[in-house]
mmCIF file with all atom_site columns, C-alpha atoms in Angstrom:
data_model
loop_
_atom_site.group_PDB
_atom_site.id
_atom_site.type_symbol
_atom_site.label_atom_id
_atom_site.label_alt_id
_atom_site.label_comp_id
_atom_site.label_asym_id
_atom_site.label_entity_id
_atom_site.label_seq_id
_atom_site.pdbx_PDB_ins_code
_atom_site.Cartn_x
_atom_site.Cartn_y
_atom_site.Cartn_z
_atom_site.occupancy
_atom_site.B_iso_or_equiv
_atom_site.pdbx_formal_charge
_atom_site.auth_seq_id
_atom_site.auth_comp_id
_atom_site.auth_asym_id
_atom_site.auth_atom_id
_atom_site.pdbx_PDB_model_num
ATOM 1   C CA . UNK R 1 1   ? 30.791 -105.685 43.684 1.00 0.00 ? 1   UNK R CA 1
ATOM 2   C CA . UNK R 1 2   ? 29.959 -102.364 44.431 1.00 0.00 ? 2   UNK R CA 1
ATOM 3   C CA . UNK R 1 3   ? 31.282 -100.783 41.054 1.00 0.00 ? 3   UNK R CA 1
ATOM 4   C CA . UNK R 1 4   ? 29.844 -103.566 39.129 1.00 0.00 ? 4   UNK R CA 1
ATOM 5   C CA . UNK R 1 5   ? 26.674 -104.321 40.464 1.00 0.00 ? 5   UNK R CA 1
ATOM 6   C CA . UNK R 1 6   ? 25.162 -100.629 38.478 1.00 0.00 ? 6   UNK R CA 1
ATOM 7   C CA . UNK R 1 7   ? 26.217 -102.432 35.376 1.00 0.00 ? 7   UNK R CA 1
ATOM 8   C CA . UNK R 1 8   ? 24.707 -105.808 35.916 1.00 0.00 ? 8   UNK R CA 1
ATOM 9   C CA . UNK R 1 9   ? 21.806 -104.765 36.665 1.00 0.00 ? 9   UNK R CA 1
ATOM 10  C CA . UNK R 1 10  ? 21.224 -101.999 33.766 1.00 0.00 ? 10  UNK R CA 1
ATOM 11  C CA . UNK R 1 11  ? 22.537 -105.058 31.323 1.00 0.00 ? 11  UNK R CA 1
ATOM 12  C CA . UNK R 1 12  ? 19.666 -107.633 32.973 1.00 0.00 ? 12  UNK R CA 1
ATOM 13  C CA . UNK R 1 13  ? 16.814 -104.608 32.595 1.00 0.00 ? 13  UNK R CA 1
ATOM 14  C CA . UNK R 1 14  ? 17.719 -103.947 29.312 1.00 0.00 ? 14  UNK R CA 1
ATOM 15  C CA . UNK R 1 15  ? 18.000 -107.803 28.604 1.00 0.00 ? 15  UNK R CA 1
ATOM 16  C CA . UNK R 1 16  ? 15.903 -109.724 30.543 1.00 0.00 ? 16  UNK R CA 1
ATOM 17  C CA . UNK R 1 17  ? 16.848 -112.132 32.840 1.00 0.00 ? 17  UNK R CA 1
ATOM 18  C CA . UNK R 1 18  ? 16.847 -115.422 30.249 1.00 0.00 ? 18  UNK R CA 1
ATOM 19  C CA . UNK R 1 19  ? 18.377 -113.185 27.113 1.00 0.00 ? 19  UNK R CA 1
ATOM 20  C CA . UNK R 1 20  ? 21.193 -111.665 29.790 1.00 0.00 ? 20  UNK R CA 1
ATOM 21  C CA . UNK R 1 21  ? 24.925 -114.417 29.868 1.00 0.00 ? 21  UNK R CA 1
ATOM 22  C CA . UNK R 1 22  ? 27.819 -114.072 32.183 1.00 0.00 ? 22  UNK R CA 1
ATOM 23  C CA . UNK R 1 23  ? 29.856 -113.760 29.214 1.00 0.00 ? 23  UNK R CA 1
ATOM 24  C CA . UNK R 1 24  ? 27.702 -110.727 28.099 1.00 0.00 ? 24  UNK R CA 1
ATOM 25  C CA . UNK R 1 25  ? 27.657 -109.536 31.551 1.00 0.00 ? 25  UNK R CA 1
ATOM 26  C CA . UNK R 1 26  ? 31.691 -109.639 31.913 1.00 0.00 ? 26  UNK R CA 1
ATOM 27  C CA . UNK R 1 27  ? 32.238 -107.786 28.600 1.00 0.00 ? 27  UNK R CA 1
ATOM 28  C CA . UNK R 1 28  ? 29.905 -104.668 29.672 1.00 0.00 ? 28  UNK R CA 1
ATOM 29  C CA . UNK R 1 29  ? 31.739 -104.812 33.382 1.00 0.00 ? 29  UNK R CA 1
ATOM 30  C CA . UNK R 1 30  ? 34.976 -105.027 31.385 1.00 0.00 ? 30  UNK R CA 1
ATOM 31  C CA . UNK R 1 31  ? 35.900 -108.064 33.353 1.00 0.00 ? 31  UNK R CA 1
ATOM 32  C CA . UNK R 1 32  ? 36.279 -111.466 33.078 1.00 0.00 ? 32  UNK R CA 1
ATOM 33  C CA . UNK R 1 33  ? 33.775 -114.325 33.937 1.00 0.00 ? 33  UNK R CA 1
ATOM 34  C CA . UNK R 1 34  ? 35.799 -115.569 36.595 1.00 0.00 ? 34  UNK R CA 1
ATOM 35  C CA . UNK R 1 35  ? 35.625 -112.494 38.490 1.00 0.00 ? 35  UNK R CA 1
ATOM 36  C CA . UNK R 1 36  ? 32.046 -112.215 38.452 1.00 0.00 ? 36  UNK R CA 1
ATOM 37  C CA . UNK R 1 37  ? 32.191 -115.874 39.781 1.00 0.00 ? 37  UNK R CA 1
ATOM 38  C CA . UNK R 1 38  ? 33.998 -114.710 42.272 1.00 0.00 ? 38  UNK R CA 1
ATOM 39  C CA . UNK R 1 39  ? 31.487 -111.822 43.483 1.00 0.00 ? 39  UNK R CA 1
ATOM 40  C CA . UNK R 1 40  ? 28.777 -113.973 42.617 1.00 0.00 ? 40  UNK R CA 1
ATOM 41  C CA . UNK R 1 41  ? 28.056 -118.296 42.843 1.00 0.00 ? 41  UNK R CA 1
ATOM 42  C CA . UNK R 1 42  ? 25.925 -117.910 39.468 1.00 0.00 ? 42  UNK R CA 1
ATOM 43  C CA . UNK R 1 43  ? 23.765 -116.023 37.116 1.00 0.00 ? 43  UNK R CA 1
ATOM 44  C CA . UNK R 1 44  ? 20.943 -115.964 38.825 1.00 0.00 ? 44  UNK R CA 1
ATOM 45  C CA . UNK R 1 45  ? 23.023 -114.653 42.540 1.00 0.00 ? 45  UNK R CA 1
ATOM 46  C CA . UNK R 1 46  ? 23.585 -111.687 40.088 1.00 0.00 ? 46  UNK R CA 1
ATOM 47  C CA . UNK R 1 47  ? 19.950 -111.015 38.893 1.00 0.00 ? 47  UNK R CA 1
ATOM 48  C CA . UNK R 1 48  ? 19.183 -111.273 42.870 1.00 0.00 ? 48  UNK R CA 1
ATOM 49  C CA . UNK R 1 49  ? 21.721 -108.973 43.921 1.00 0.00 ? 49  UNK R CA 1
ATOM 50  C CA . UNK R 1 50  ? 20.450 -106.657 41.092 1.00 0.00 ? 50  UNK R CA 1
ATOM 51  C CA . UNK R 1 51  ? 17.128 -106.684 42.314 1.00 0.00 ? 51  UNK R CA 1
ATOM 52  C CA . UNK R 1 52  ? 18.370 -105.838 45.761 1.00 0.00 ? 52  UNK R CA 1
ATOM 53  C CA . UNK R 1 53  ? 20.122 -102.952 44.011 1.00 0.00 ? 53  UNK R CA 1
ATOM 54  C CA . UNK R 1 54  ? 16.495 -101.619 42.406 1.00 0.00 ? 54  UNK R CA 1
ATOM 55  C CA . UNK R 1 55  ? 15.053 -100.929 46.108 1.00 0.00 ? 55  UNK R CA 1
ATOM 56  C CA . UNK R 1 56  ? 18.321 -99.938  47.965 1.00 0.00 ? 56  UNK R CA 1
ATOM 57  C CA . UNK R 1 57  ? 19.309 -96.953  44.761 1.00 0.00 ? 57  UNK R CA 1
ATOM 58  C CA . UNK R 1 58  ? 15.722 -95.666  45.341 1.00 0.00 ? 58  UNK R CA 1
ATOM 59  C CA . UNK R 1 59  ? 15.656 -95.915  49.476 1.00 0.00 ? 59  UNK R CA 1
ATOM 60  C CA . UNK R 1 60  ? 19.062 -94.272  48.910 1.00 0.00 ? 60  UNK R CA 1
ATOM 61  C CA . UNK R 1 61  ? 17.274 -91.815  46.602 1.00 0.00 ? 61  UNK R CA 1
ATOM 62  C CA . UNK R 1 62  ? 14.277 -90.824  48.386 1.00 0.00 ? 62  UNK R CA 1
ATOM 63  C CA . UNK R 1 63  ? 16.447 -90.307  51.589 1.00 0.00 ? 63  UNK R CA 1
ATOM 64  C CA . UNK R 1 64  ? 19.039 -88.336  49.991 1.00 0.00 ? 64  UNK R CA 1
ATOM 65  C CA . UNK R 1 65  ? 15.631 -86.456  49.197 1.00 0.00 ? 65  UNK R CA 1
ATOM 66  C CA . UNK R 1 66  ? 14.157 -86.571  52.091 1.00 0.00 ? 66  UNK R CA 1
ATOM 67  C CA . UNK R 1 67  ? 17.509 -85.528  54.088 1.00 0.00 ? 67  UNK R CA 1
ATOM 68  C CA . UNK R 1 68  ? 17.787 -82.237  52.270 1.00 0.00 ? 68  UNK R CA 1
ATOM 69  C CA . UNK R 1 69  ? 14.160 -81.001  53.239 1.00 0.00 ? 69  UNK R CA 1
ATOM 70  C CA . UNK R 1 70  ? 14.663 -77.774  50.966 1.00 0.00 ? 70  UNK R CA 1
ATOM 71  C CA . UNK R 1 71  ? 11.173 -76.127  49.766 1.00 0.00 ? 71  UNK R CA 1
ATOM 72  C CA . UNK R 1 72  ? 8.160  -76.599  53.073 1.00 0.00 ? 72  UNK R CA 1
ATOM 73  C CA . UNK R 1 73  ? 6.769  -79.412  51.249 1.00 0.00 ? 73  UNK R CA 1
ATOM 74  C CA . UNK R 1 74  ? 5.987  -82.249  54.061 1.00 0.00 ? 74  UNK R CA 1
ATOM 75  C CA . UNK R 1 75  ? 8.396  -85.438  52.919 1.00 0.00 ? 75  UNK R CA 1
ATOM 76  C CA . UNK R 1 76  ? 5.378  -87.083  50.953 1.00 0.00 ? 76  UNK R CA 1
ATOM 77  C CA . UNK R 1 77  ? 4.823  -84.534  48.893 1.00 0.00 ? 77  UNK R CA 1
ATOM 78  C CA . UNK R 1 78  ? 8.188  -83.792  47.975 1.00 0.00 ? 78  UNK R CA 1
ATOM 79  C CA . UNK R 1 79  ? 8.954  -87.854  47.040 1.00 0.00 ? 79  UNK R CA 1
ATOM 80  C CA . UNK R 1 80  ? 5.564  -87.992  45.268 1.00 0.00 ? 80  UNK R CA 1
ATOM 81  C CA . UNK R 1 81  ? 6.970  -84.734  43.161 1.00 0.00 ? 81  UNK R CA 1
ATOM 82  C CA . UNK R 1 82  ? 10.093 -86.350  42.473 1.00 0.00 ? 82  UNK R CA 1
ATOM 83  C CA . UNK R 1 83  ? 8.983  -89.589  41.705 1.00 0.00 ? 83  UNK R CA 1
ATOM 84  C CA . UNK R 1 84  ? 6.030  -87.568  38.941 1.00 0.00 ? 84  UNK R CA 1
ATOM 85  C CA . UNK R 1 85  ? 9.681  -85.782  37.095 1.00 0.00 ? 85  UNK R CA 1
ATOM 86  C CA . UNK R 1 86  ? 12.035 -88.948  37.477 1.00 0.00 ? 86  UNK R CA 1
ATOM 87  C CA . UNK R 1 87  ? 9.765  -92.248  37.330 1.00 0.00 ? 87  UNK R CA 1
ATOM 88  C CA . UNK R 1 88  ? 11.534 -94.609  35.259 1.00 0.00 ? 88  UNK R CA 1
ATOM 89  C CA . UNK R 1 89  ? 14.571 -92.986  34.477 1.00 0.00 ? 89  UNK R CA 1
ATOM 90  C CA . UNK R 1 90  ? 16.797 -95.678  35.365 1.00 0.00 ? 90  UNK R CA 1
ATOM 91  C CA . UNK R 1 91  ? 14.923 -98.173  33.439 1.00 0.00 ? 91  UNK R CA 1
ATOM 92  C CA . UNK R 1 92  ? 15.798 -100.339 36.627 1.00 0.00 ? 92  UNK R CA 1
ATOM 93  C CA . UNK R 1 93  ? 11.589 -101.079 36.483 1.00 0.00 ? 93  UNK R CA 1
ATOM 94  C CA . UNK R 1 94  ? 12.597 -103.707 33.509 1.00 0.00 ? 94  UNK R CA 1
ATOM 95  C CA . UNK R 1 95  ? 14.851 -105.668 35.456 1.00 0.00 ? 95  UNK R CA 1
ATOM 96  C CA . UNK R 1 96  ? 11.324 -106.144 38.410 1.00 0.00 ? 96  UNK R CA 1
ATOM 97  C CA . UNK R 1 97  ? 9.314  -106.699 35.172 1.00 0.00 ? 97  UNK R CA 1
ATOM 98  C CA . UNK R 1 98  ? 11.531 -109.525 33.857 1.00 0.00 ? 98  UNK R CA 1
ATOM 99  C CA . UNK R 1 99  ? 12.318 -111.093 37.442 1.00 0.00 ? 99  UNK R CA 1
ATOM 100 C CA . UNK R 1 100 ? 8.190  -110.897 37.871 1.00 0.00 ? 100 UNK R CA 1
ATOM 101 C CA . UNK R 1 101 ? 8.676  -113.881 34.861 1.00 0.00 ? 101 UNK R CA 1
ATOM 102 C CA . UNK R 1 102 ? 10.685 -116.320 36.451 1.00 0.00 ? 102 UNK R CA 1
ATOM 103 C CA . UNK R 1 103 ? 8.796  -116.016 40.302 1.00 0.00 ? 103 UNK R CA 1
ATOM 104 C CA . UNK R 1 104 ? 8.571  -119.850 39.784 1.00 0.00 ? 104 UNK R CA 1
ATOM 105 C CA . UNK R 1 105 ? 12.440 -119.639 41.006 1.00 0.00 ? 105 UNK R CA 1
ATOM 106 C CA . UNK R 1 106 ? 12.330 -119.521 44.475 1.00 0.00 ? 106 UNK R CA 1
ATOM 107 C CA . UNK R 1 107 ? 15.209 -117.467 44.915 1.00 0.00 ? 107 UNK R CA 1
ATOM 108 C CA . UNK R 1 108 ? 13.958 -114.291 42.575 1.00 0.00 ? 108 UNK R CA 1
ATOM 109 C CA . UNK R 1 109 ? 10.503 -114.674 43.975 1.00 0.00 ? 109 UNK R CA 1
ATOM 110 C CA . UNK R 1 110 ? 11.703 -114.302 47.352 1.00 0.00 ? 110 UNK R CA 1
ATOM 111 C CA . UNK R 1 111 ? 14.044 -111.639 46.213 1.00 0.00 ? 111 UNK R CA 1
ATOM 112 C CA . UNK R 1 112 ? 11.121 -109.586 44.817 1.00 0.00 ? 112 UNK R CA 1
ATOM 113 C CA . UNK R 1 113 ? 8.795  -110.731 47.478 1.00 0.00 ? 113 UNK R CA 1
ATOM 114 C CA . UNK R 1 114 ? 11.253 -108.345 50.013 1.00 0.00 ? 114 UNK R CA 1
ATOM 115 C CA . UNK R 1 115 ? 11.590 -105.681 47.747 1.00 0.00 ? 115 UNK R CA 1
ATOM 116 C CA . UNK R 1 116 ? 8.451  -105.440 47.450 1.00 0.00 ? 116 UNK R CA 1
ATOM 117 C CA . UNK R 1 117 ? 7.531  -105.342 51.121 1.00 0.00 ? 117 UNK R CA 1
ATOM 118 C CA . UNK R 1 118 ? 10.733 -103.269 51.674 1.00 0.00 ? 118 UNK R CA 1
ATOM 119 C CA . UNK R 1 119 ? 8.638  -100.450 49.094 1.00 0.00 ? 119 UNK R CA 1
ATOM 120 C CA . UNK R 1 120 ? 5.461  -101.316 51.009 1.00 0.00 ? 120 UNK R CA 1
ATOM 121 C CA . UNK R 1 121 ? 6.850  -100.320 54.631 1.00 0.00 ? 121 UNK R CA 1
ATOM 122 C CA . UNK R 1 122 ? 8.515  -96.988  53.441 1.00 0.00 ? 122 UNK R CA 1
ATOM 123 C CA . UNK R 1 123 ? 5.843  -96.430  51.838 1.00 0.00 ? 123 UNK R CA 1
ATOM 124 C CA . UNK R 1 124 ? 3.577  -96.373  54.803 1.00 0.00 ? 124 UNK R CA 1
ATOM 125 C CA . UNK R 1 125 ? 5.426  -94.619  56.758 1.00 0.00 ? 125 UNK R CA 1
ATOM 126 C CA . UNK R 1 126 ? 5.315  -91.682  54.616 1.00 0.00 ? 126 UNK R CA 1
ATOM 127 C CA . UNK R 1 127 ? 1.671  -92.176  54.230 1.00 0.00 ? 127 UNK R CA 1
ATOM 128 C CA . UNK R 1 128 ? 1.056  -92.872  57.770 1.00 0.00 ? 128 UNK R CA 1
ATOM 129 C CA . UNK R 1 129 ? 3.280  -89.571  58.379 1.00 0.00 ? 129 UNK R CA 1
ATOM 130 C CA . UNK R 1 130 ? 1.507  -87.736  55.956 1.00 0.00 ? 130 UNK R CA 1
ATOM 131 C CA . UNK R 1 131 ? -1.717 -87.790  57.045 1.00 0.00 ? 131 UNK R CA 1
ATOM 132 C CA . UNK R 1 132 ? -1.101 -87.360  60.765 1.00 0.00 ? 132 UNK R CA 1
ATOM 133 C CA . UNK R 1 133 ? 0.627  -84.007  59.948 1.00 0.00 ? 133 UNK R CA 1
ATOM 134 C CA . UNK R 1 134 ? -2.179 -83.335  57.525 1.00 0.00 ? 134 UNK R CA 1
ATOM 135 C CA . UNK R 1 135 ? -4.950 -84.690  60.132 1.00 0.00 ? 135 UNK R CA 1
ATOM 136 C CA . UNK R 1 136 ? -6.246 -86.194  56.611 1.00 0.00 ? 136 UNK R CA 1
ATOM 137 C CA . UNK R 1 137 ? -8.863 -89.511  56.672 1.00 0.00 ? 137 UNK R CA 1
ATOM 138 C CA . UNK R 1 138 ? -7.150 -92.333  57.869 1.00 0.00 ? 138 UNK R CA 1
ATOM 139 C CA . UNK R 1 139 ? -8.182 -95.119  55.089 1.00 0.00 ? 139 UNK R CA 1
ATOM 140 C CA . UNK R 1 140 ? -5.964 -97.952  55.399 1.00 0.00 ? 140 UNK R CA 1
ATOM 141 C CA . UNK R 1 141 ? -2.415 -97.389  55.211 1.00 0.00 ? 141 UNK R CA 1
ATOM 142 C CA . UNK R 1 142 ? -1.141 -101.072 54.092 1.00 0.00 ? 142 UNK R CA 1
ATOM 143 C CA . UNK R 1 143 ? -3.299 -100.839 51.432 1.00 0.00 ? 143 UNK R CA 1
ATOM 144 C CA . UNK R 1 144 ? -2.508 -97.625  50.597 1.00 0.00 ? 144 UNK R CA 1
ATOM 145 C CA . UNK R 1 145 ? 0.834  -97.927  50.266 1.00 0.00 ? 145 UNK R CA 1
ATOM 146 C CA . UNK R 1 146 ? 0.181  -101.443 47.920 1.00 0.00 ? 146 UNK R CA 1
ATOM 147 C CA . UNK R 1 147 ? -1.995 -98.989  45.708 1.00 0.00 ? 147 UNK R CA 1
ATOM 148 C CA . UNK R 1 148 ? 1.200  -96.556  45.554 1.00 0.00 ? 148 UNK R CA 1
ATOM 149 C CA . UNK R 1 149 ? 3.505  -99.762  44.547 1.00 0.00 ? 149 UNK R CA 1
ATOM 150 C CA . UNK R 1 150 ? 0.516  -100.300 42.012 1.00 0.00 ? 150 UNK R CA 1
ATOM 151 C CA . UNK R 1 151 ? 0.539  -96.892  40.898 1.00 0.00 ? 151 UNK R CA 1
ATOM 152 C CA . UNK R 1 152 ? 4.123  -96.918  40.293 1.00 0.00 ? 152 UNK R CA 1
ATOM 153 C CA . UNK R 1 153 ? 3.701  -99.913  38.533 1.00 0.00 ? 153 UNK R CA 1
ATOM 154 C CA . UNK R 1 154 ? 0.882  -98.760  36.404 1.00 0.00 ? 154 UNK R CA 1
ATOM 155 C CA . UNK R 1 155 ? 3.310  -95.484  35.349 1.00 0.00 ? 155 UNK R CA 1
ATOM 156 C CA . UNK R 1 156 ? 6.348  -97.979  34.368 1.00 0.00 ? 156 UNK R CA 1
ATOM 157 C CA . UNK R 1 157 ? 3.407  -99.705  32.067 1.00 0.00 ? 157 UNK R CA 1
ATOM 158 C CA . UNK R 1 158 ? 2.233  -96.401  30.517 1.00 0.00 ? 158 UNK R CA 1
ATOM 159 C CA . UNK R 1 159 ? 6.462  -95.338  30.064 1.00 0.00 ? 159 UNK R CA 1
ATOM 160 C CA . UNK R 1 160 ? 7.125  -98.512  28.531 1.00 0.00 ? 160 UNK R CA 1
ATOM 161 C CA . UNK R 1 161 ? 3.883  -98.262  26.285 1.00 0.00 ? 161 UNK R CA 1
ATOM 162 C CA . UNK R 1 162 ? 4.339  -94.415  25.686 1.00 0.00 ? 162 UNK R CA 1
ATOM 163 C CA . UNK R 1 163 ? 0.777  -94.695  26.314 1.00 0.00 ? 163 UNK R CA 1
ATOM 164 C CA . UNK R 1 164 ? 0.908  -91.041  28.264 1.00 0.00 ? 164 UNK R CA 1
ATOM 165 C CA . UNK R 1 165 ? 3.094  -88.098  27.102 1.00 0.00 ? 165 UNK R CA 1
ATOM 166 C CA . UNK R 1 166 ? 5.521  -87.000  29.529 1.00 0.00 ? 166 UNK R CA 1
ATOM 167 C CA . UNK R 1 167 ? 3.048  -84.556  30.861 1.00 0.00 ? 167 UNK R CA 1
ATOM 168 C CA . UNK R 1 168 ? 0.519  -86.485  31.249 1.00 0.00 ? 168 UNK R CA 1
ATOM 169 C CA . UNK R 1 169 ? 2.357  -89.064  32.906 1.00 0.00 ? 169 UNK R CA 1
ATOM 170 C CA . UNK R 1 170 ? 3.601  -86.625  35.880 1.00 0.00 ? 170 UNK R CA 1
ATOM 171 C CA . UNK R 1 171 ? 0.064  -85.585  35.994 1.00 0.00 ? 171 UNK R CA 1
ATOM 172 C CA . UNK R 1 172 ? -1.057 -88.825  36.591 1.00 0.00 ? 172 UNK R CA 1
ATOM 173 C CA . UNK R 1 173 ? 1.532  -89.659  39.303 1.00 0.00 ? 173 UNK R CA 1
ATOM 174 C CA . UNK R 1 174 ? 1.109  -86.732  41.415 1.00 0.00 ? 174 UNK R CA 1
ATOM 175 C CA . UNK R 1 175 ? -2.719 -86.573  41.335 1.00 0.00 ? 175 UNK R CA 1
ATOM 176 C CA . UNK R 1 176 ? -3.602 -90.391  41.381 1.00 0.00 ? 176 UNK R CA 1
ATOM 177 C CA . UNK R 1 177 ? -0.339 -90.370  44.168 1.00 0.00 ? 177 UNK R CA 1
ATOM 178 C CA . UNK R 1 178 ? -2.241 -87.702  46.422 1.00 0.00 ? 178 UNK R CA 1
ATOM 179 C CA . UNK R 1 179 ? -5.654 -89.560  46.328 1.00 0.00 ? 179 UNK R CA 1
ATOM 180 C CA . UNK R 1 180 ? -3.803 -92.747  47.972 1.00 0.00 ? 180 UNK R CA 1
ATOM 181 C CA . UNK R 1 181 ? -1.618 -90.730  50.398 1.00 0.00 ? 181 UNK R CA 1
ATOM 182 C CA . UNK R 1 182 ? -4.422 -88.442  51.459 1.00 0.00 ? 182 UNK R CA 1
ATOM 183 C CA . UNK R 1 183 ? -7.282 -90.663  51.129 1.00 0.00 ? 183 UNK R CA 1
ATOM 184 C CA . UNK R 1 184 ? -9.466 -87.770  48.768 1.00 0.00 ? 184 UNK R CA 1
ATOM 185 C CA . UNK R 1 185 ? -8.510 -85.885  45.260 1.00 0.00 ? 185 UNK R CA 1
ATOM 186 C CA . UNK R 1 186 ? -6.282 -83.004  45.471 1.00 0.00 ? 186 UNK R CA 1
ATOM 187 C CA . UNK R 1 187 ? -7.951 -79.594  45.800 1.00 0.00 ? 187 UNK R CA 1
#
């Protein structure tokens, strides 16, 4: 499962949930069907786990980030730099896209529904984190962190649309990203 899982869900961002088989699925894991049947009860127990996957590669991420400290940069600042150079390099923000299509599933709703509130709490706690260290205004921290998840969102739109350069893009991540976490526009 865990060898696989990479490769179902790259094949169900690039695909989409509805254009994505099992058949097509199996010949990218180099597998038969019957063994992802065996991981998994059905298609859409694979597009589930794969959303899982999104949030628990970037909590694995940001940790892995956050765990080697280097440069004096408190933790929010250093994720919020990373996440300006690396947003959407994965393409992993497709597969949320296309499972934001079928929410009338309970199953992927729910699914994205914890993701999403998975992102939310890290989130805050960075925030919250953040601005104690930085003794920075204390606007709301929930909806902070929703306007981060929003901001994230908003960069996976402008990626996908090429509707910022590159540049541009990081820009907009790290200075829109330090008006939410600190509550006023970078100095």
């Amino acid at each position: 499962r865990k060898r696989l899982l990479p490769i179902v869900a790259g094949t169900f961002a690039e695909r989409g949930y509805r254009r994505t088989t099992t058949a097509e699925l199996a010949k990218r894991c180099k597998v038969r069907e019957n063994i992802l049947y065996r991981l998994w009860r059905d298609k859409k127990a694979m597009f589930v786990a794969s959303i899982e996957f999104v949030y628990a590669l970037s909590a694995e991420t940001w940790q892995r980030l956050l765990a080697e400290g280097g440069d004096c940069k408190p933790p929010a600042e250093r994720l919020l730099q990373y996440e300006s150079e690396h947003h959407g390099e994965s393409g992993l923000q497709r597969l949320v896209f296309a499972g934001l299509s079928e929410t009338n599933d309970p199953a992927i709703r729910q699914a994205l529904r914890t993701m999403y509130r998975r992102f939310h709490r890290f989130i805050g706690e960075q925030i919250s984190a953040y601005r104690d260290v930085r003794r920075a205004p204390r606007p709301d921290v929930g909806l902070s962190a929703w306007a981060v998840i929003g901001l994230g969102t908003l960069a996976s739109i402008v990626q996908e649309l090429e509707l910022l350069k590159s540049g541009e893009r990081k820009r907009f991540i790290e200075e829109v990203g330090h008006l939410l976490m600190v509550g006023r526009p970078a100095r």
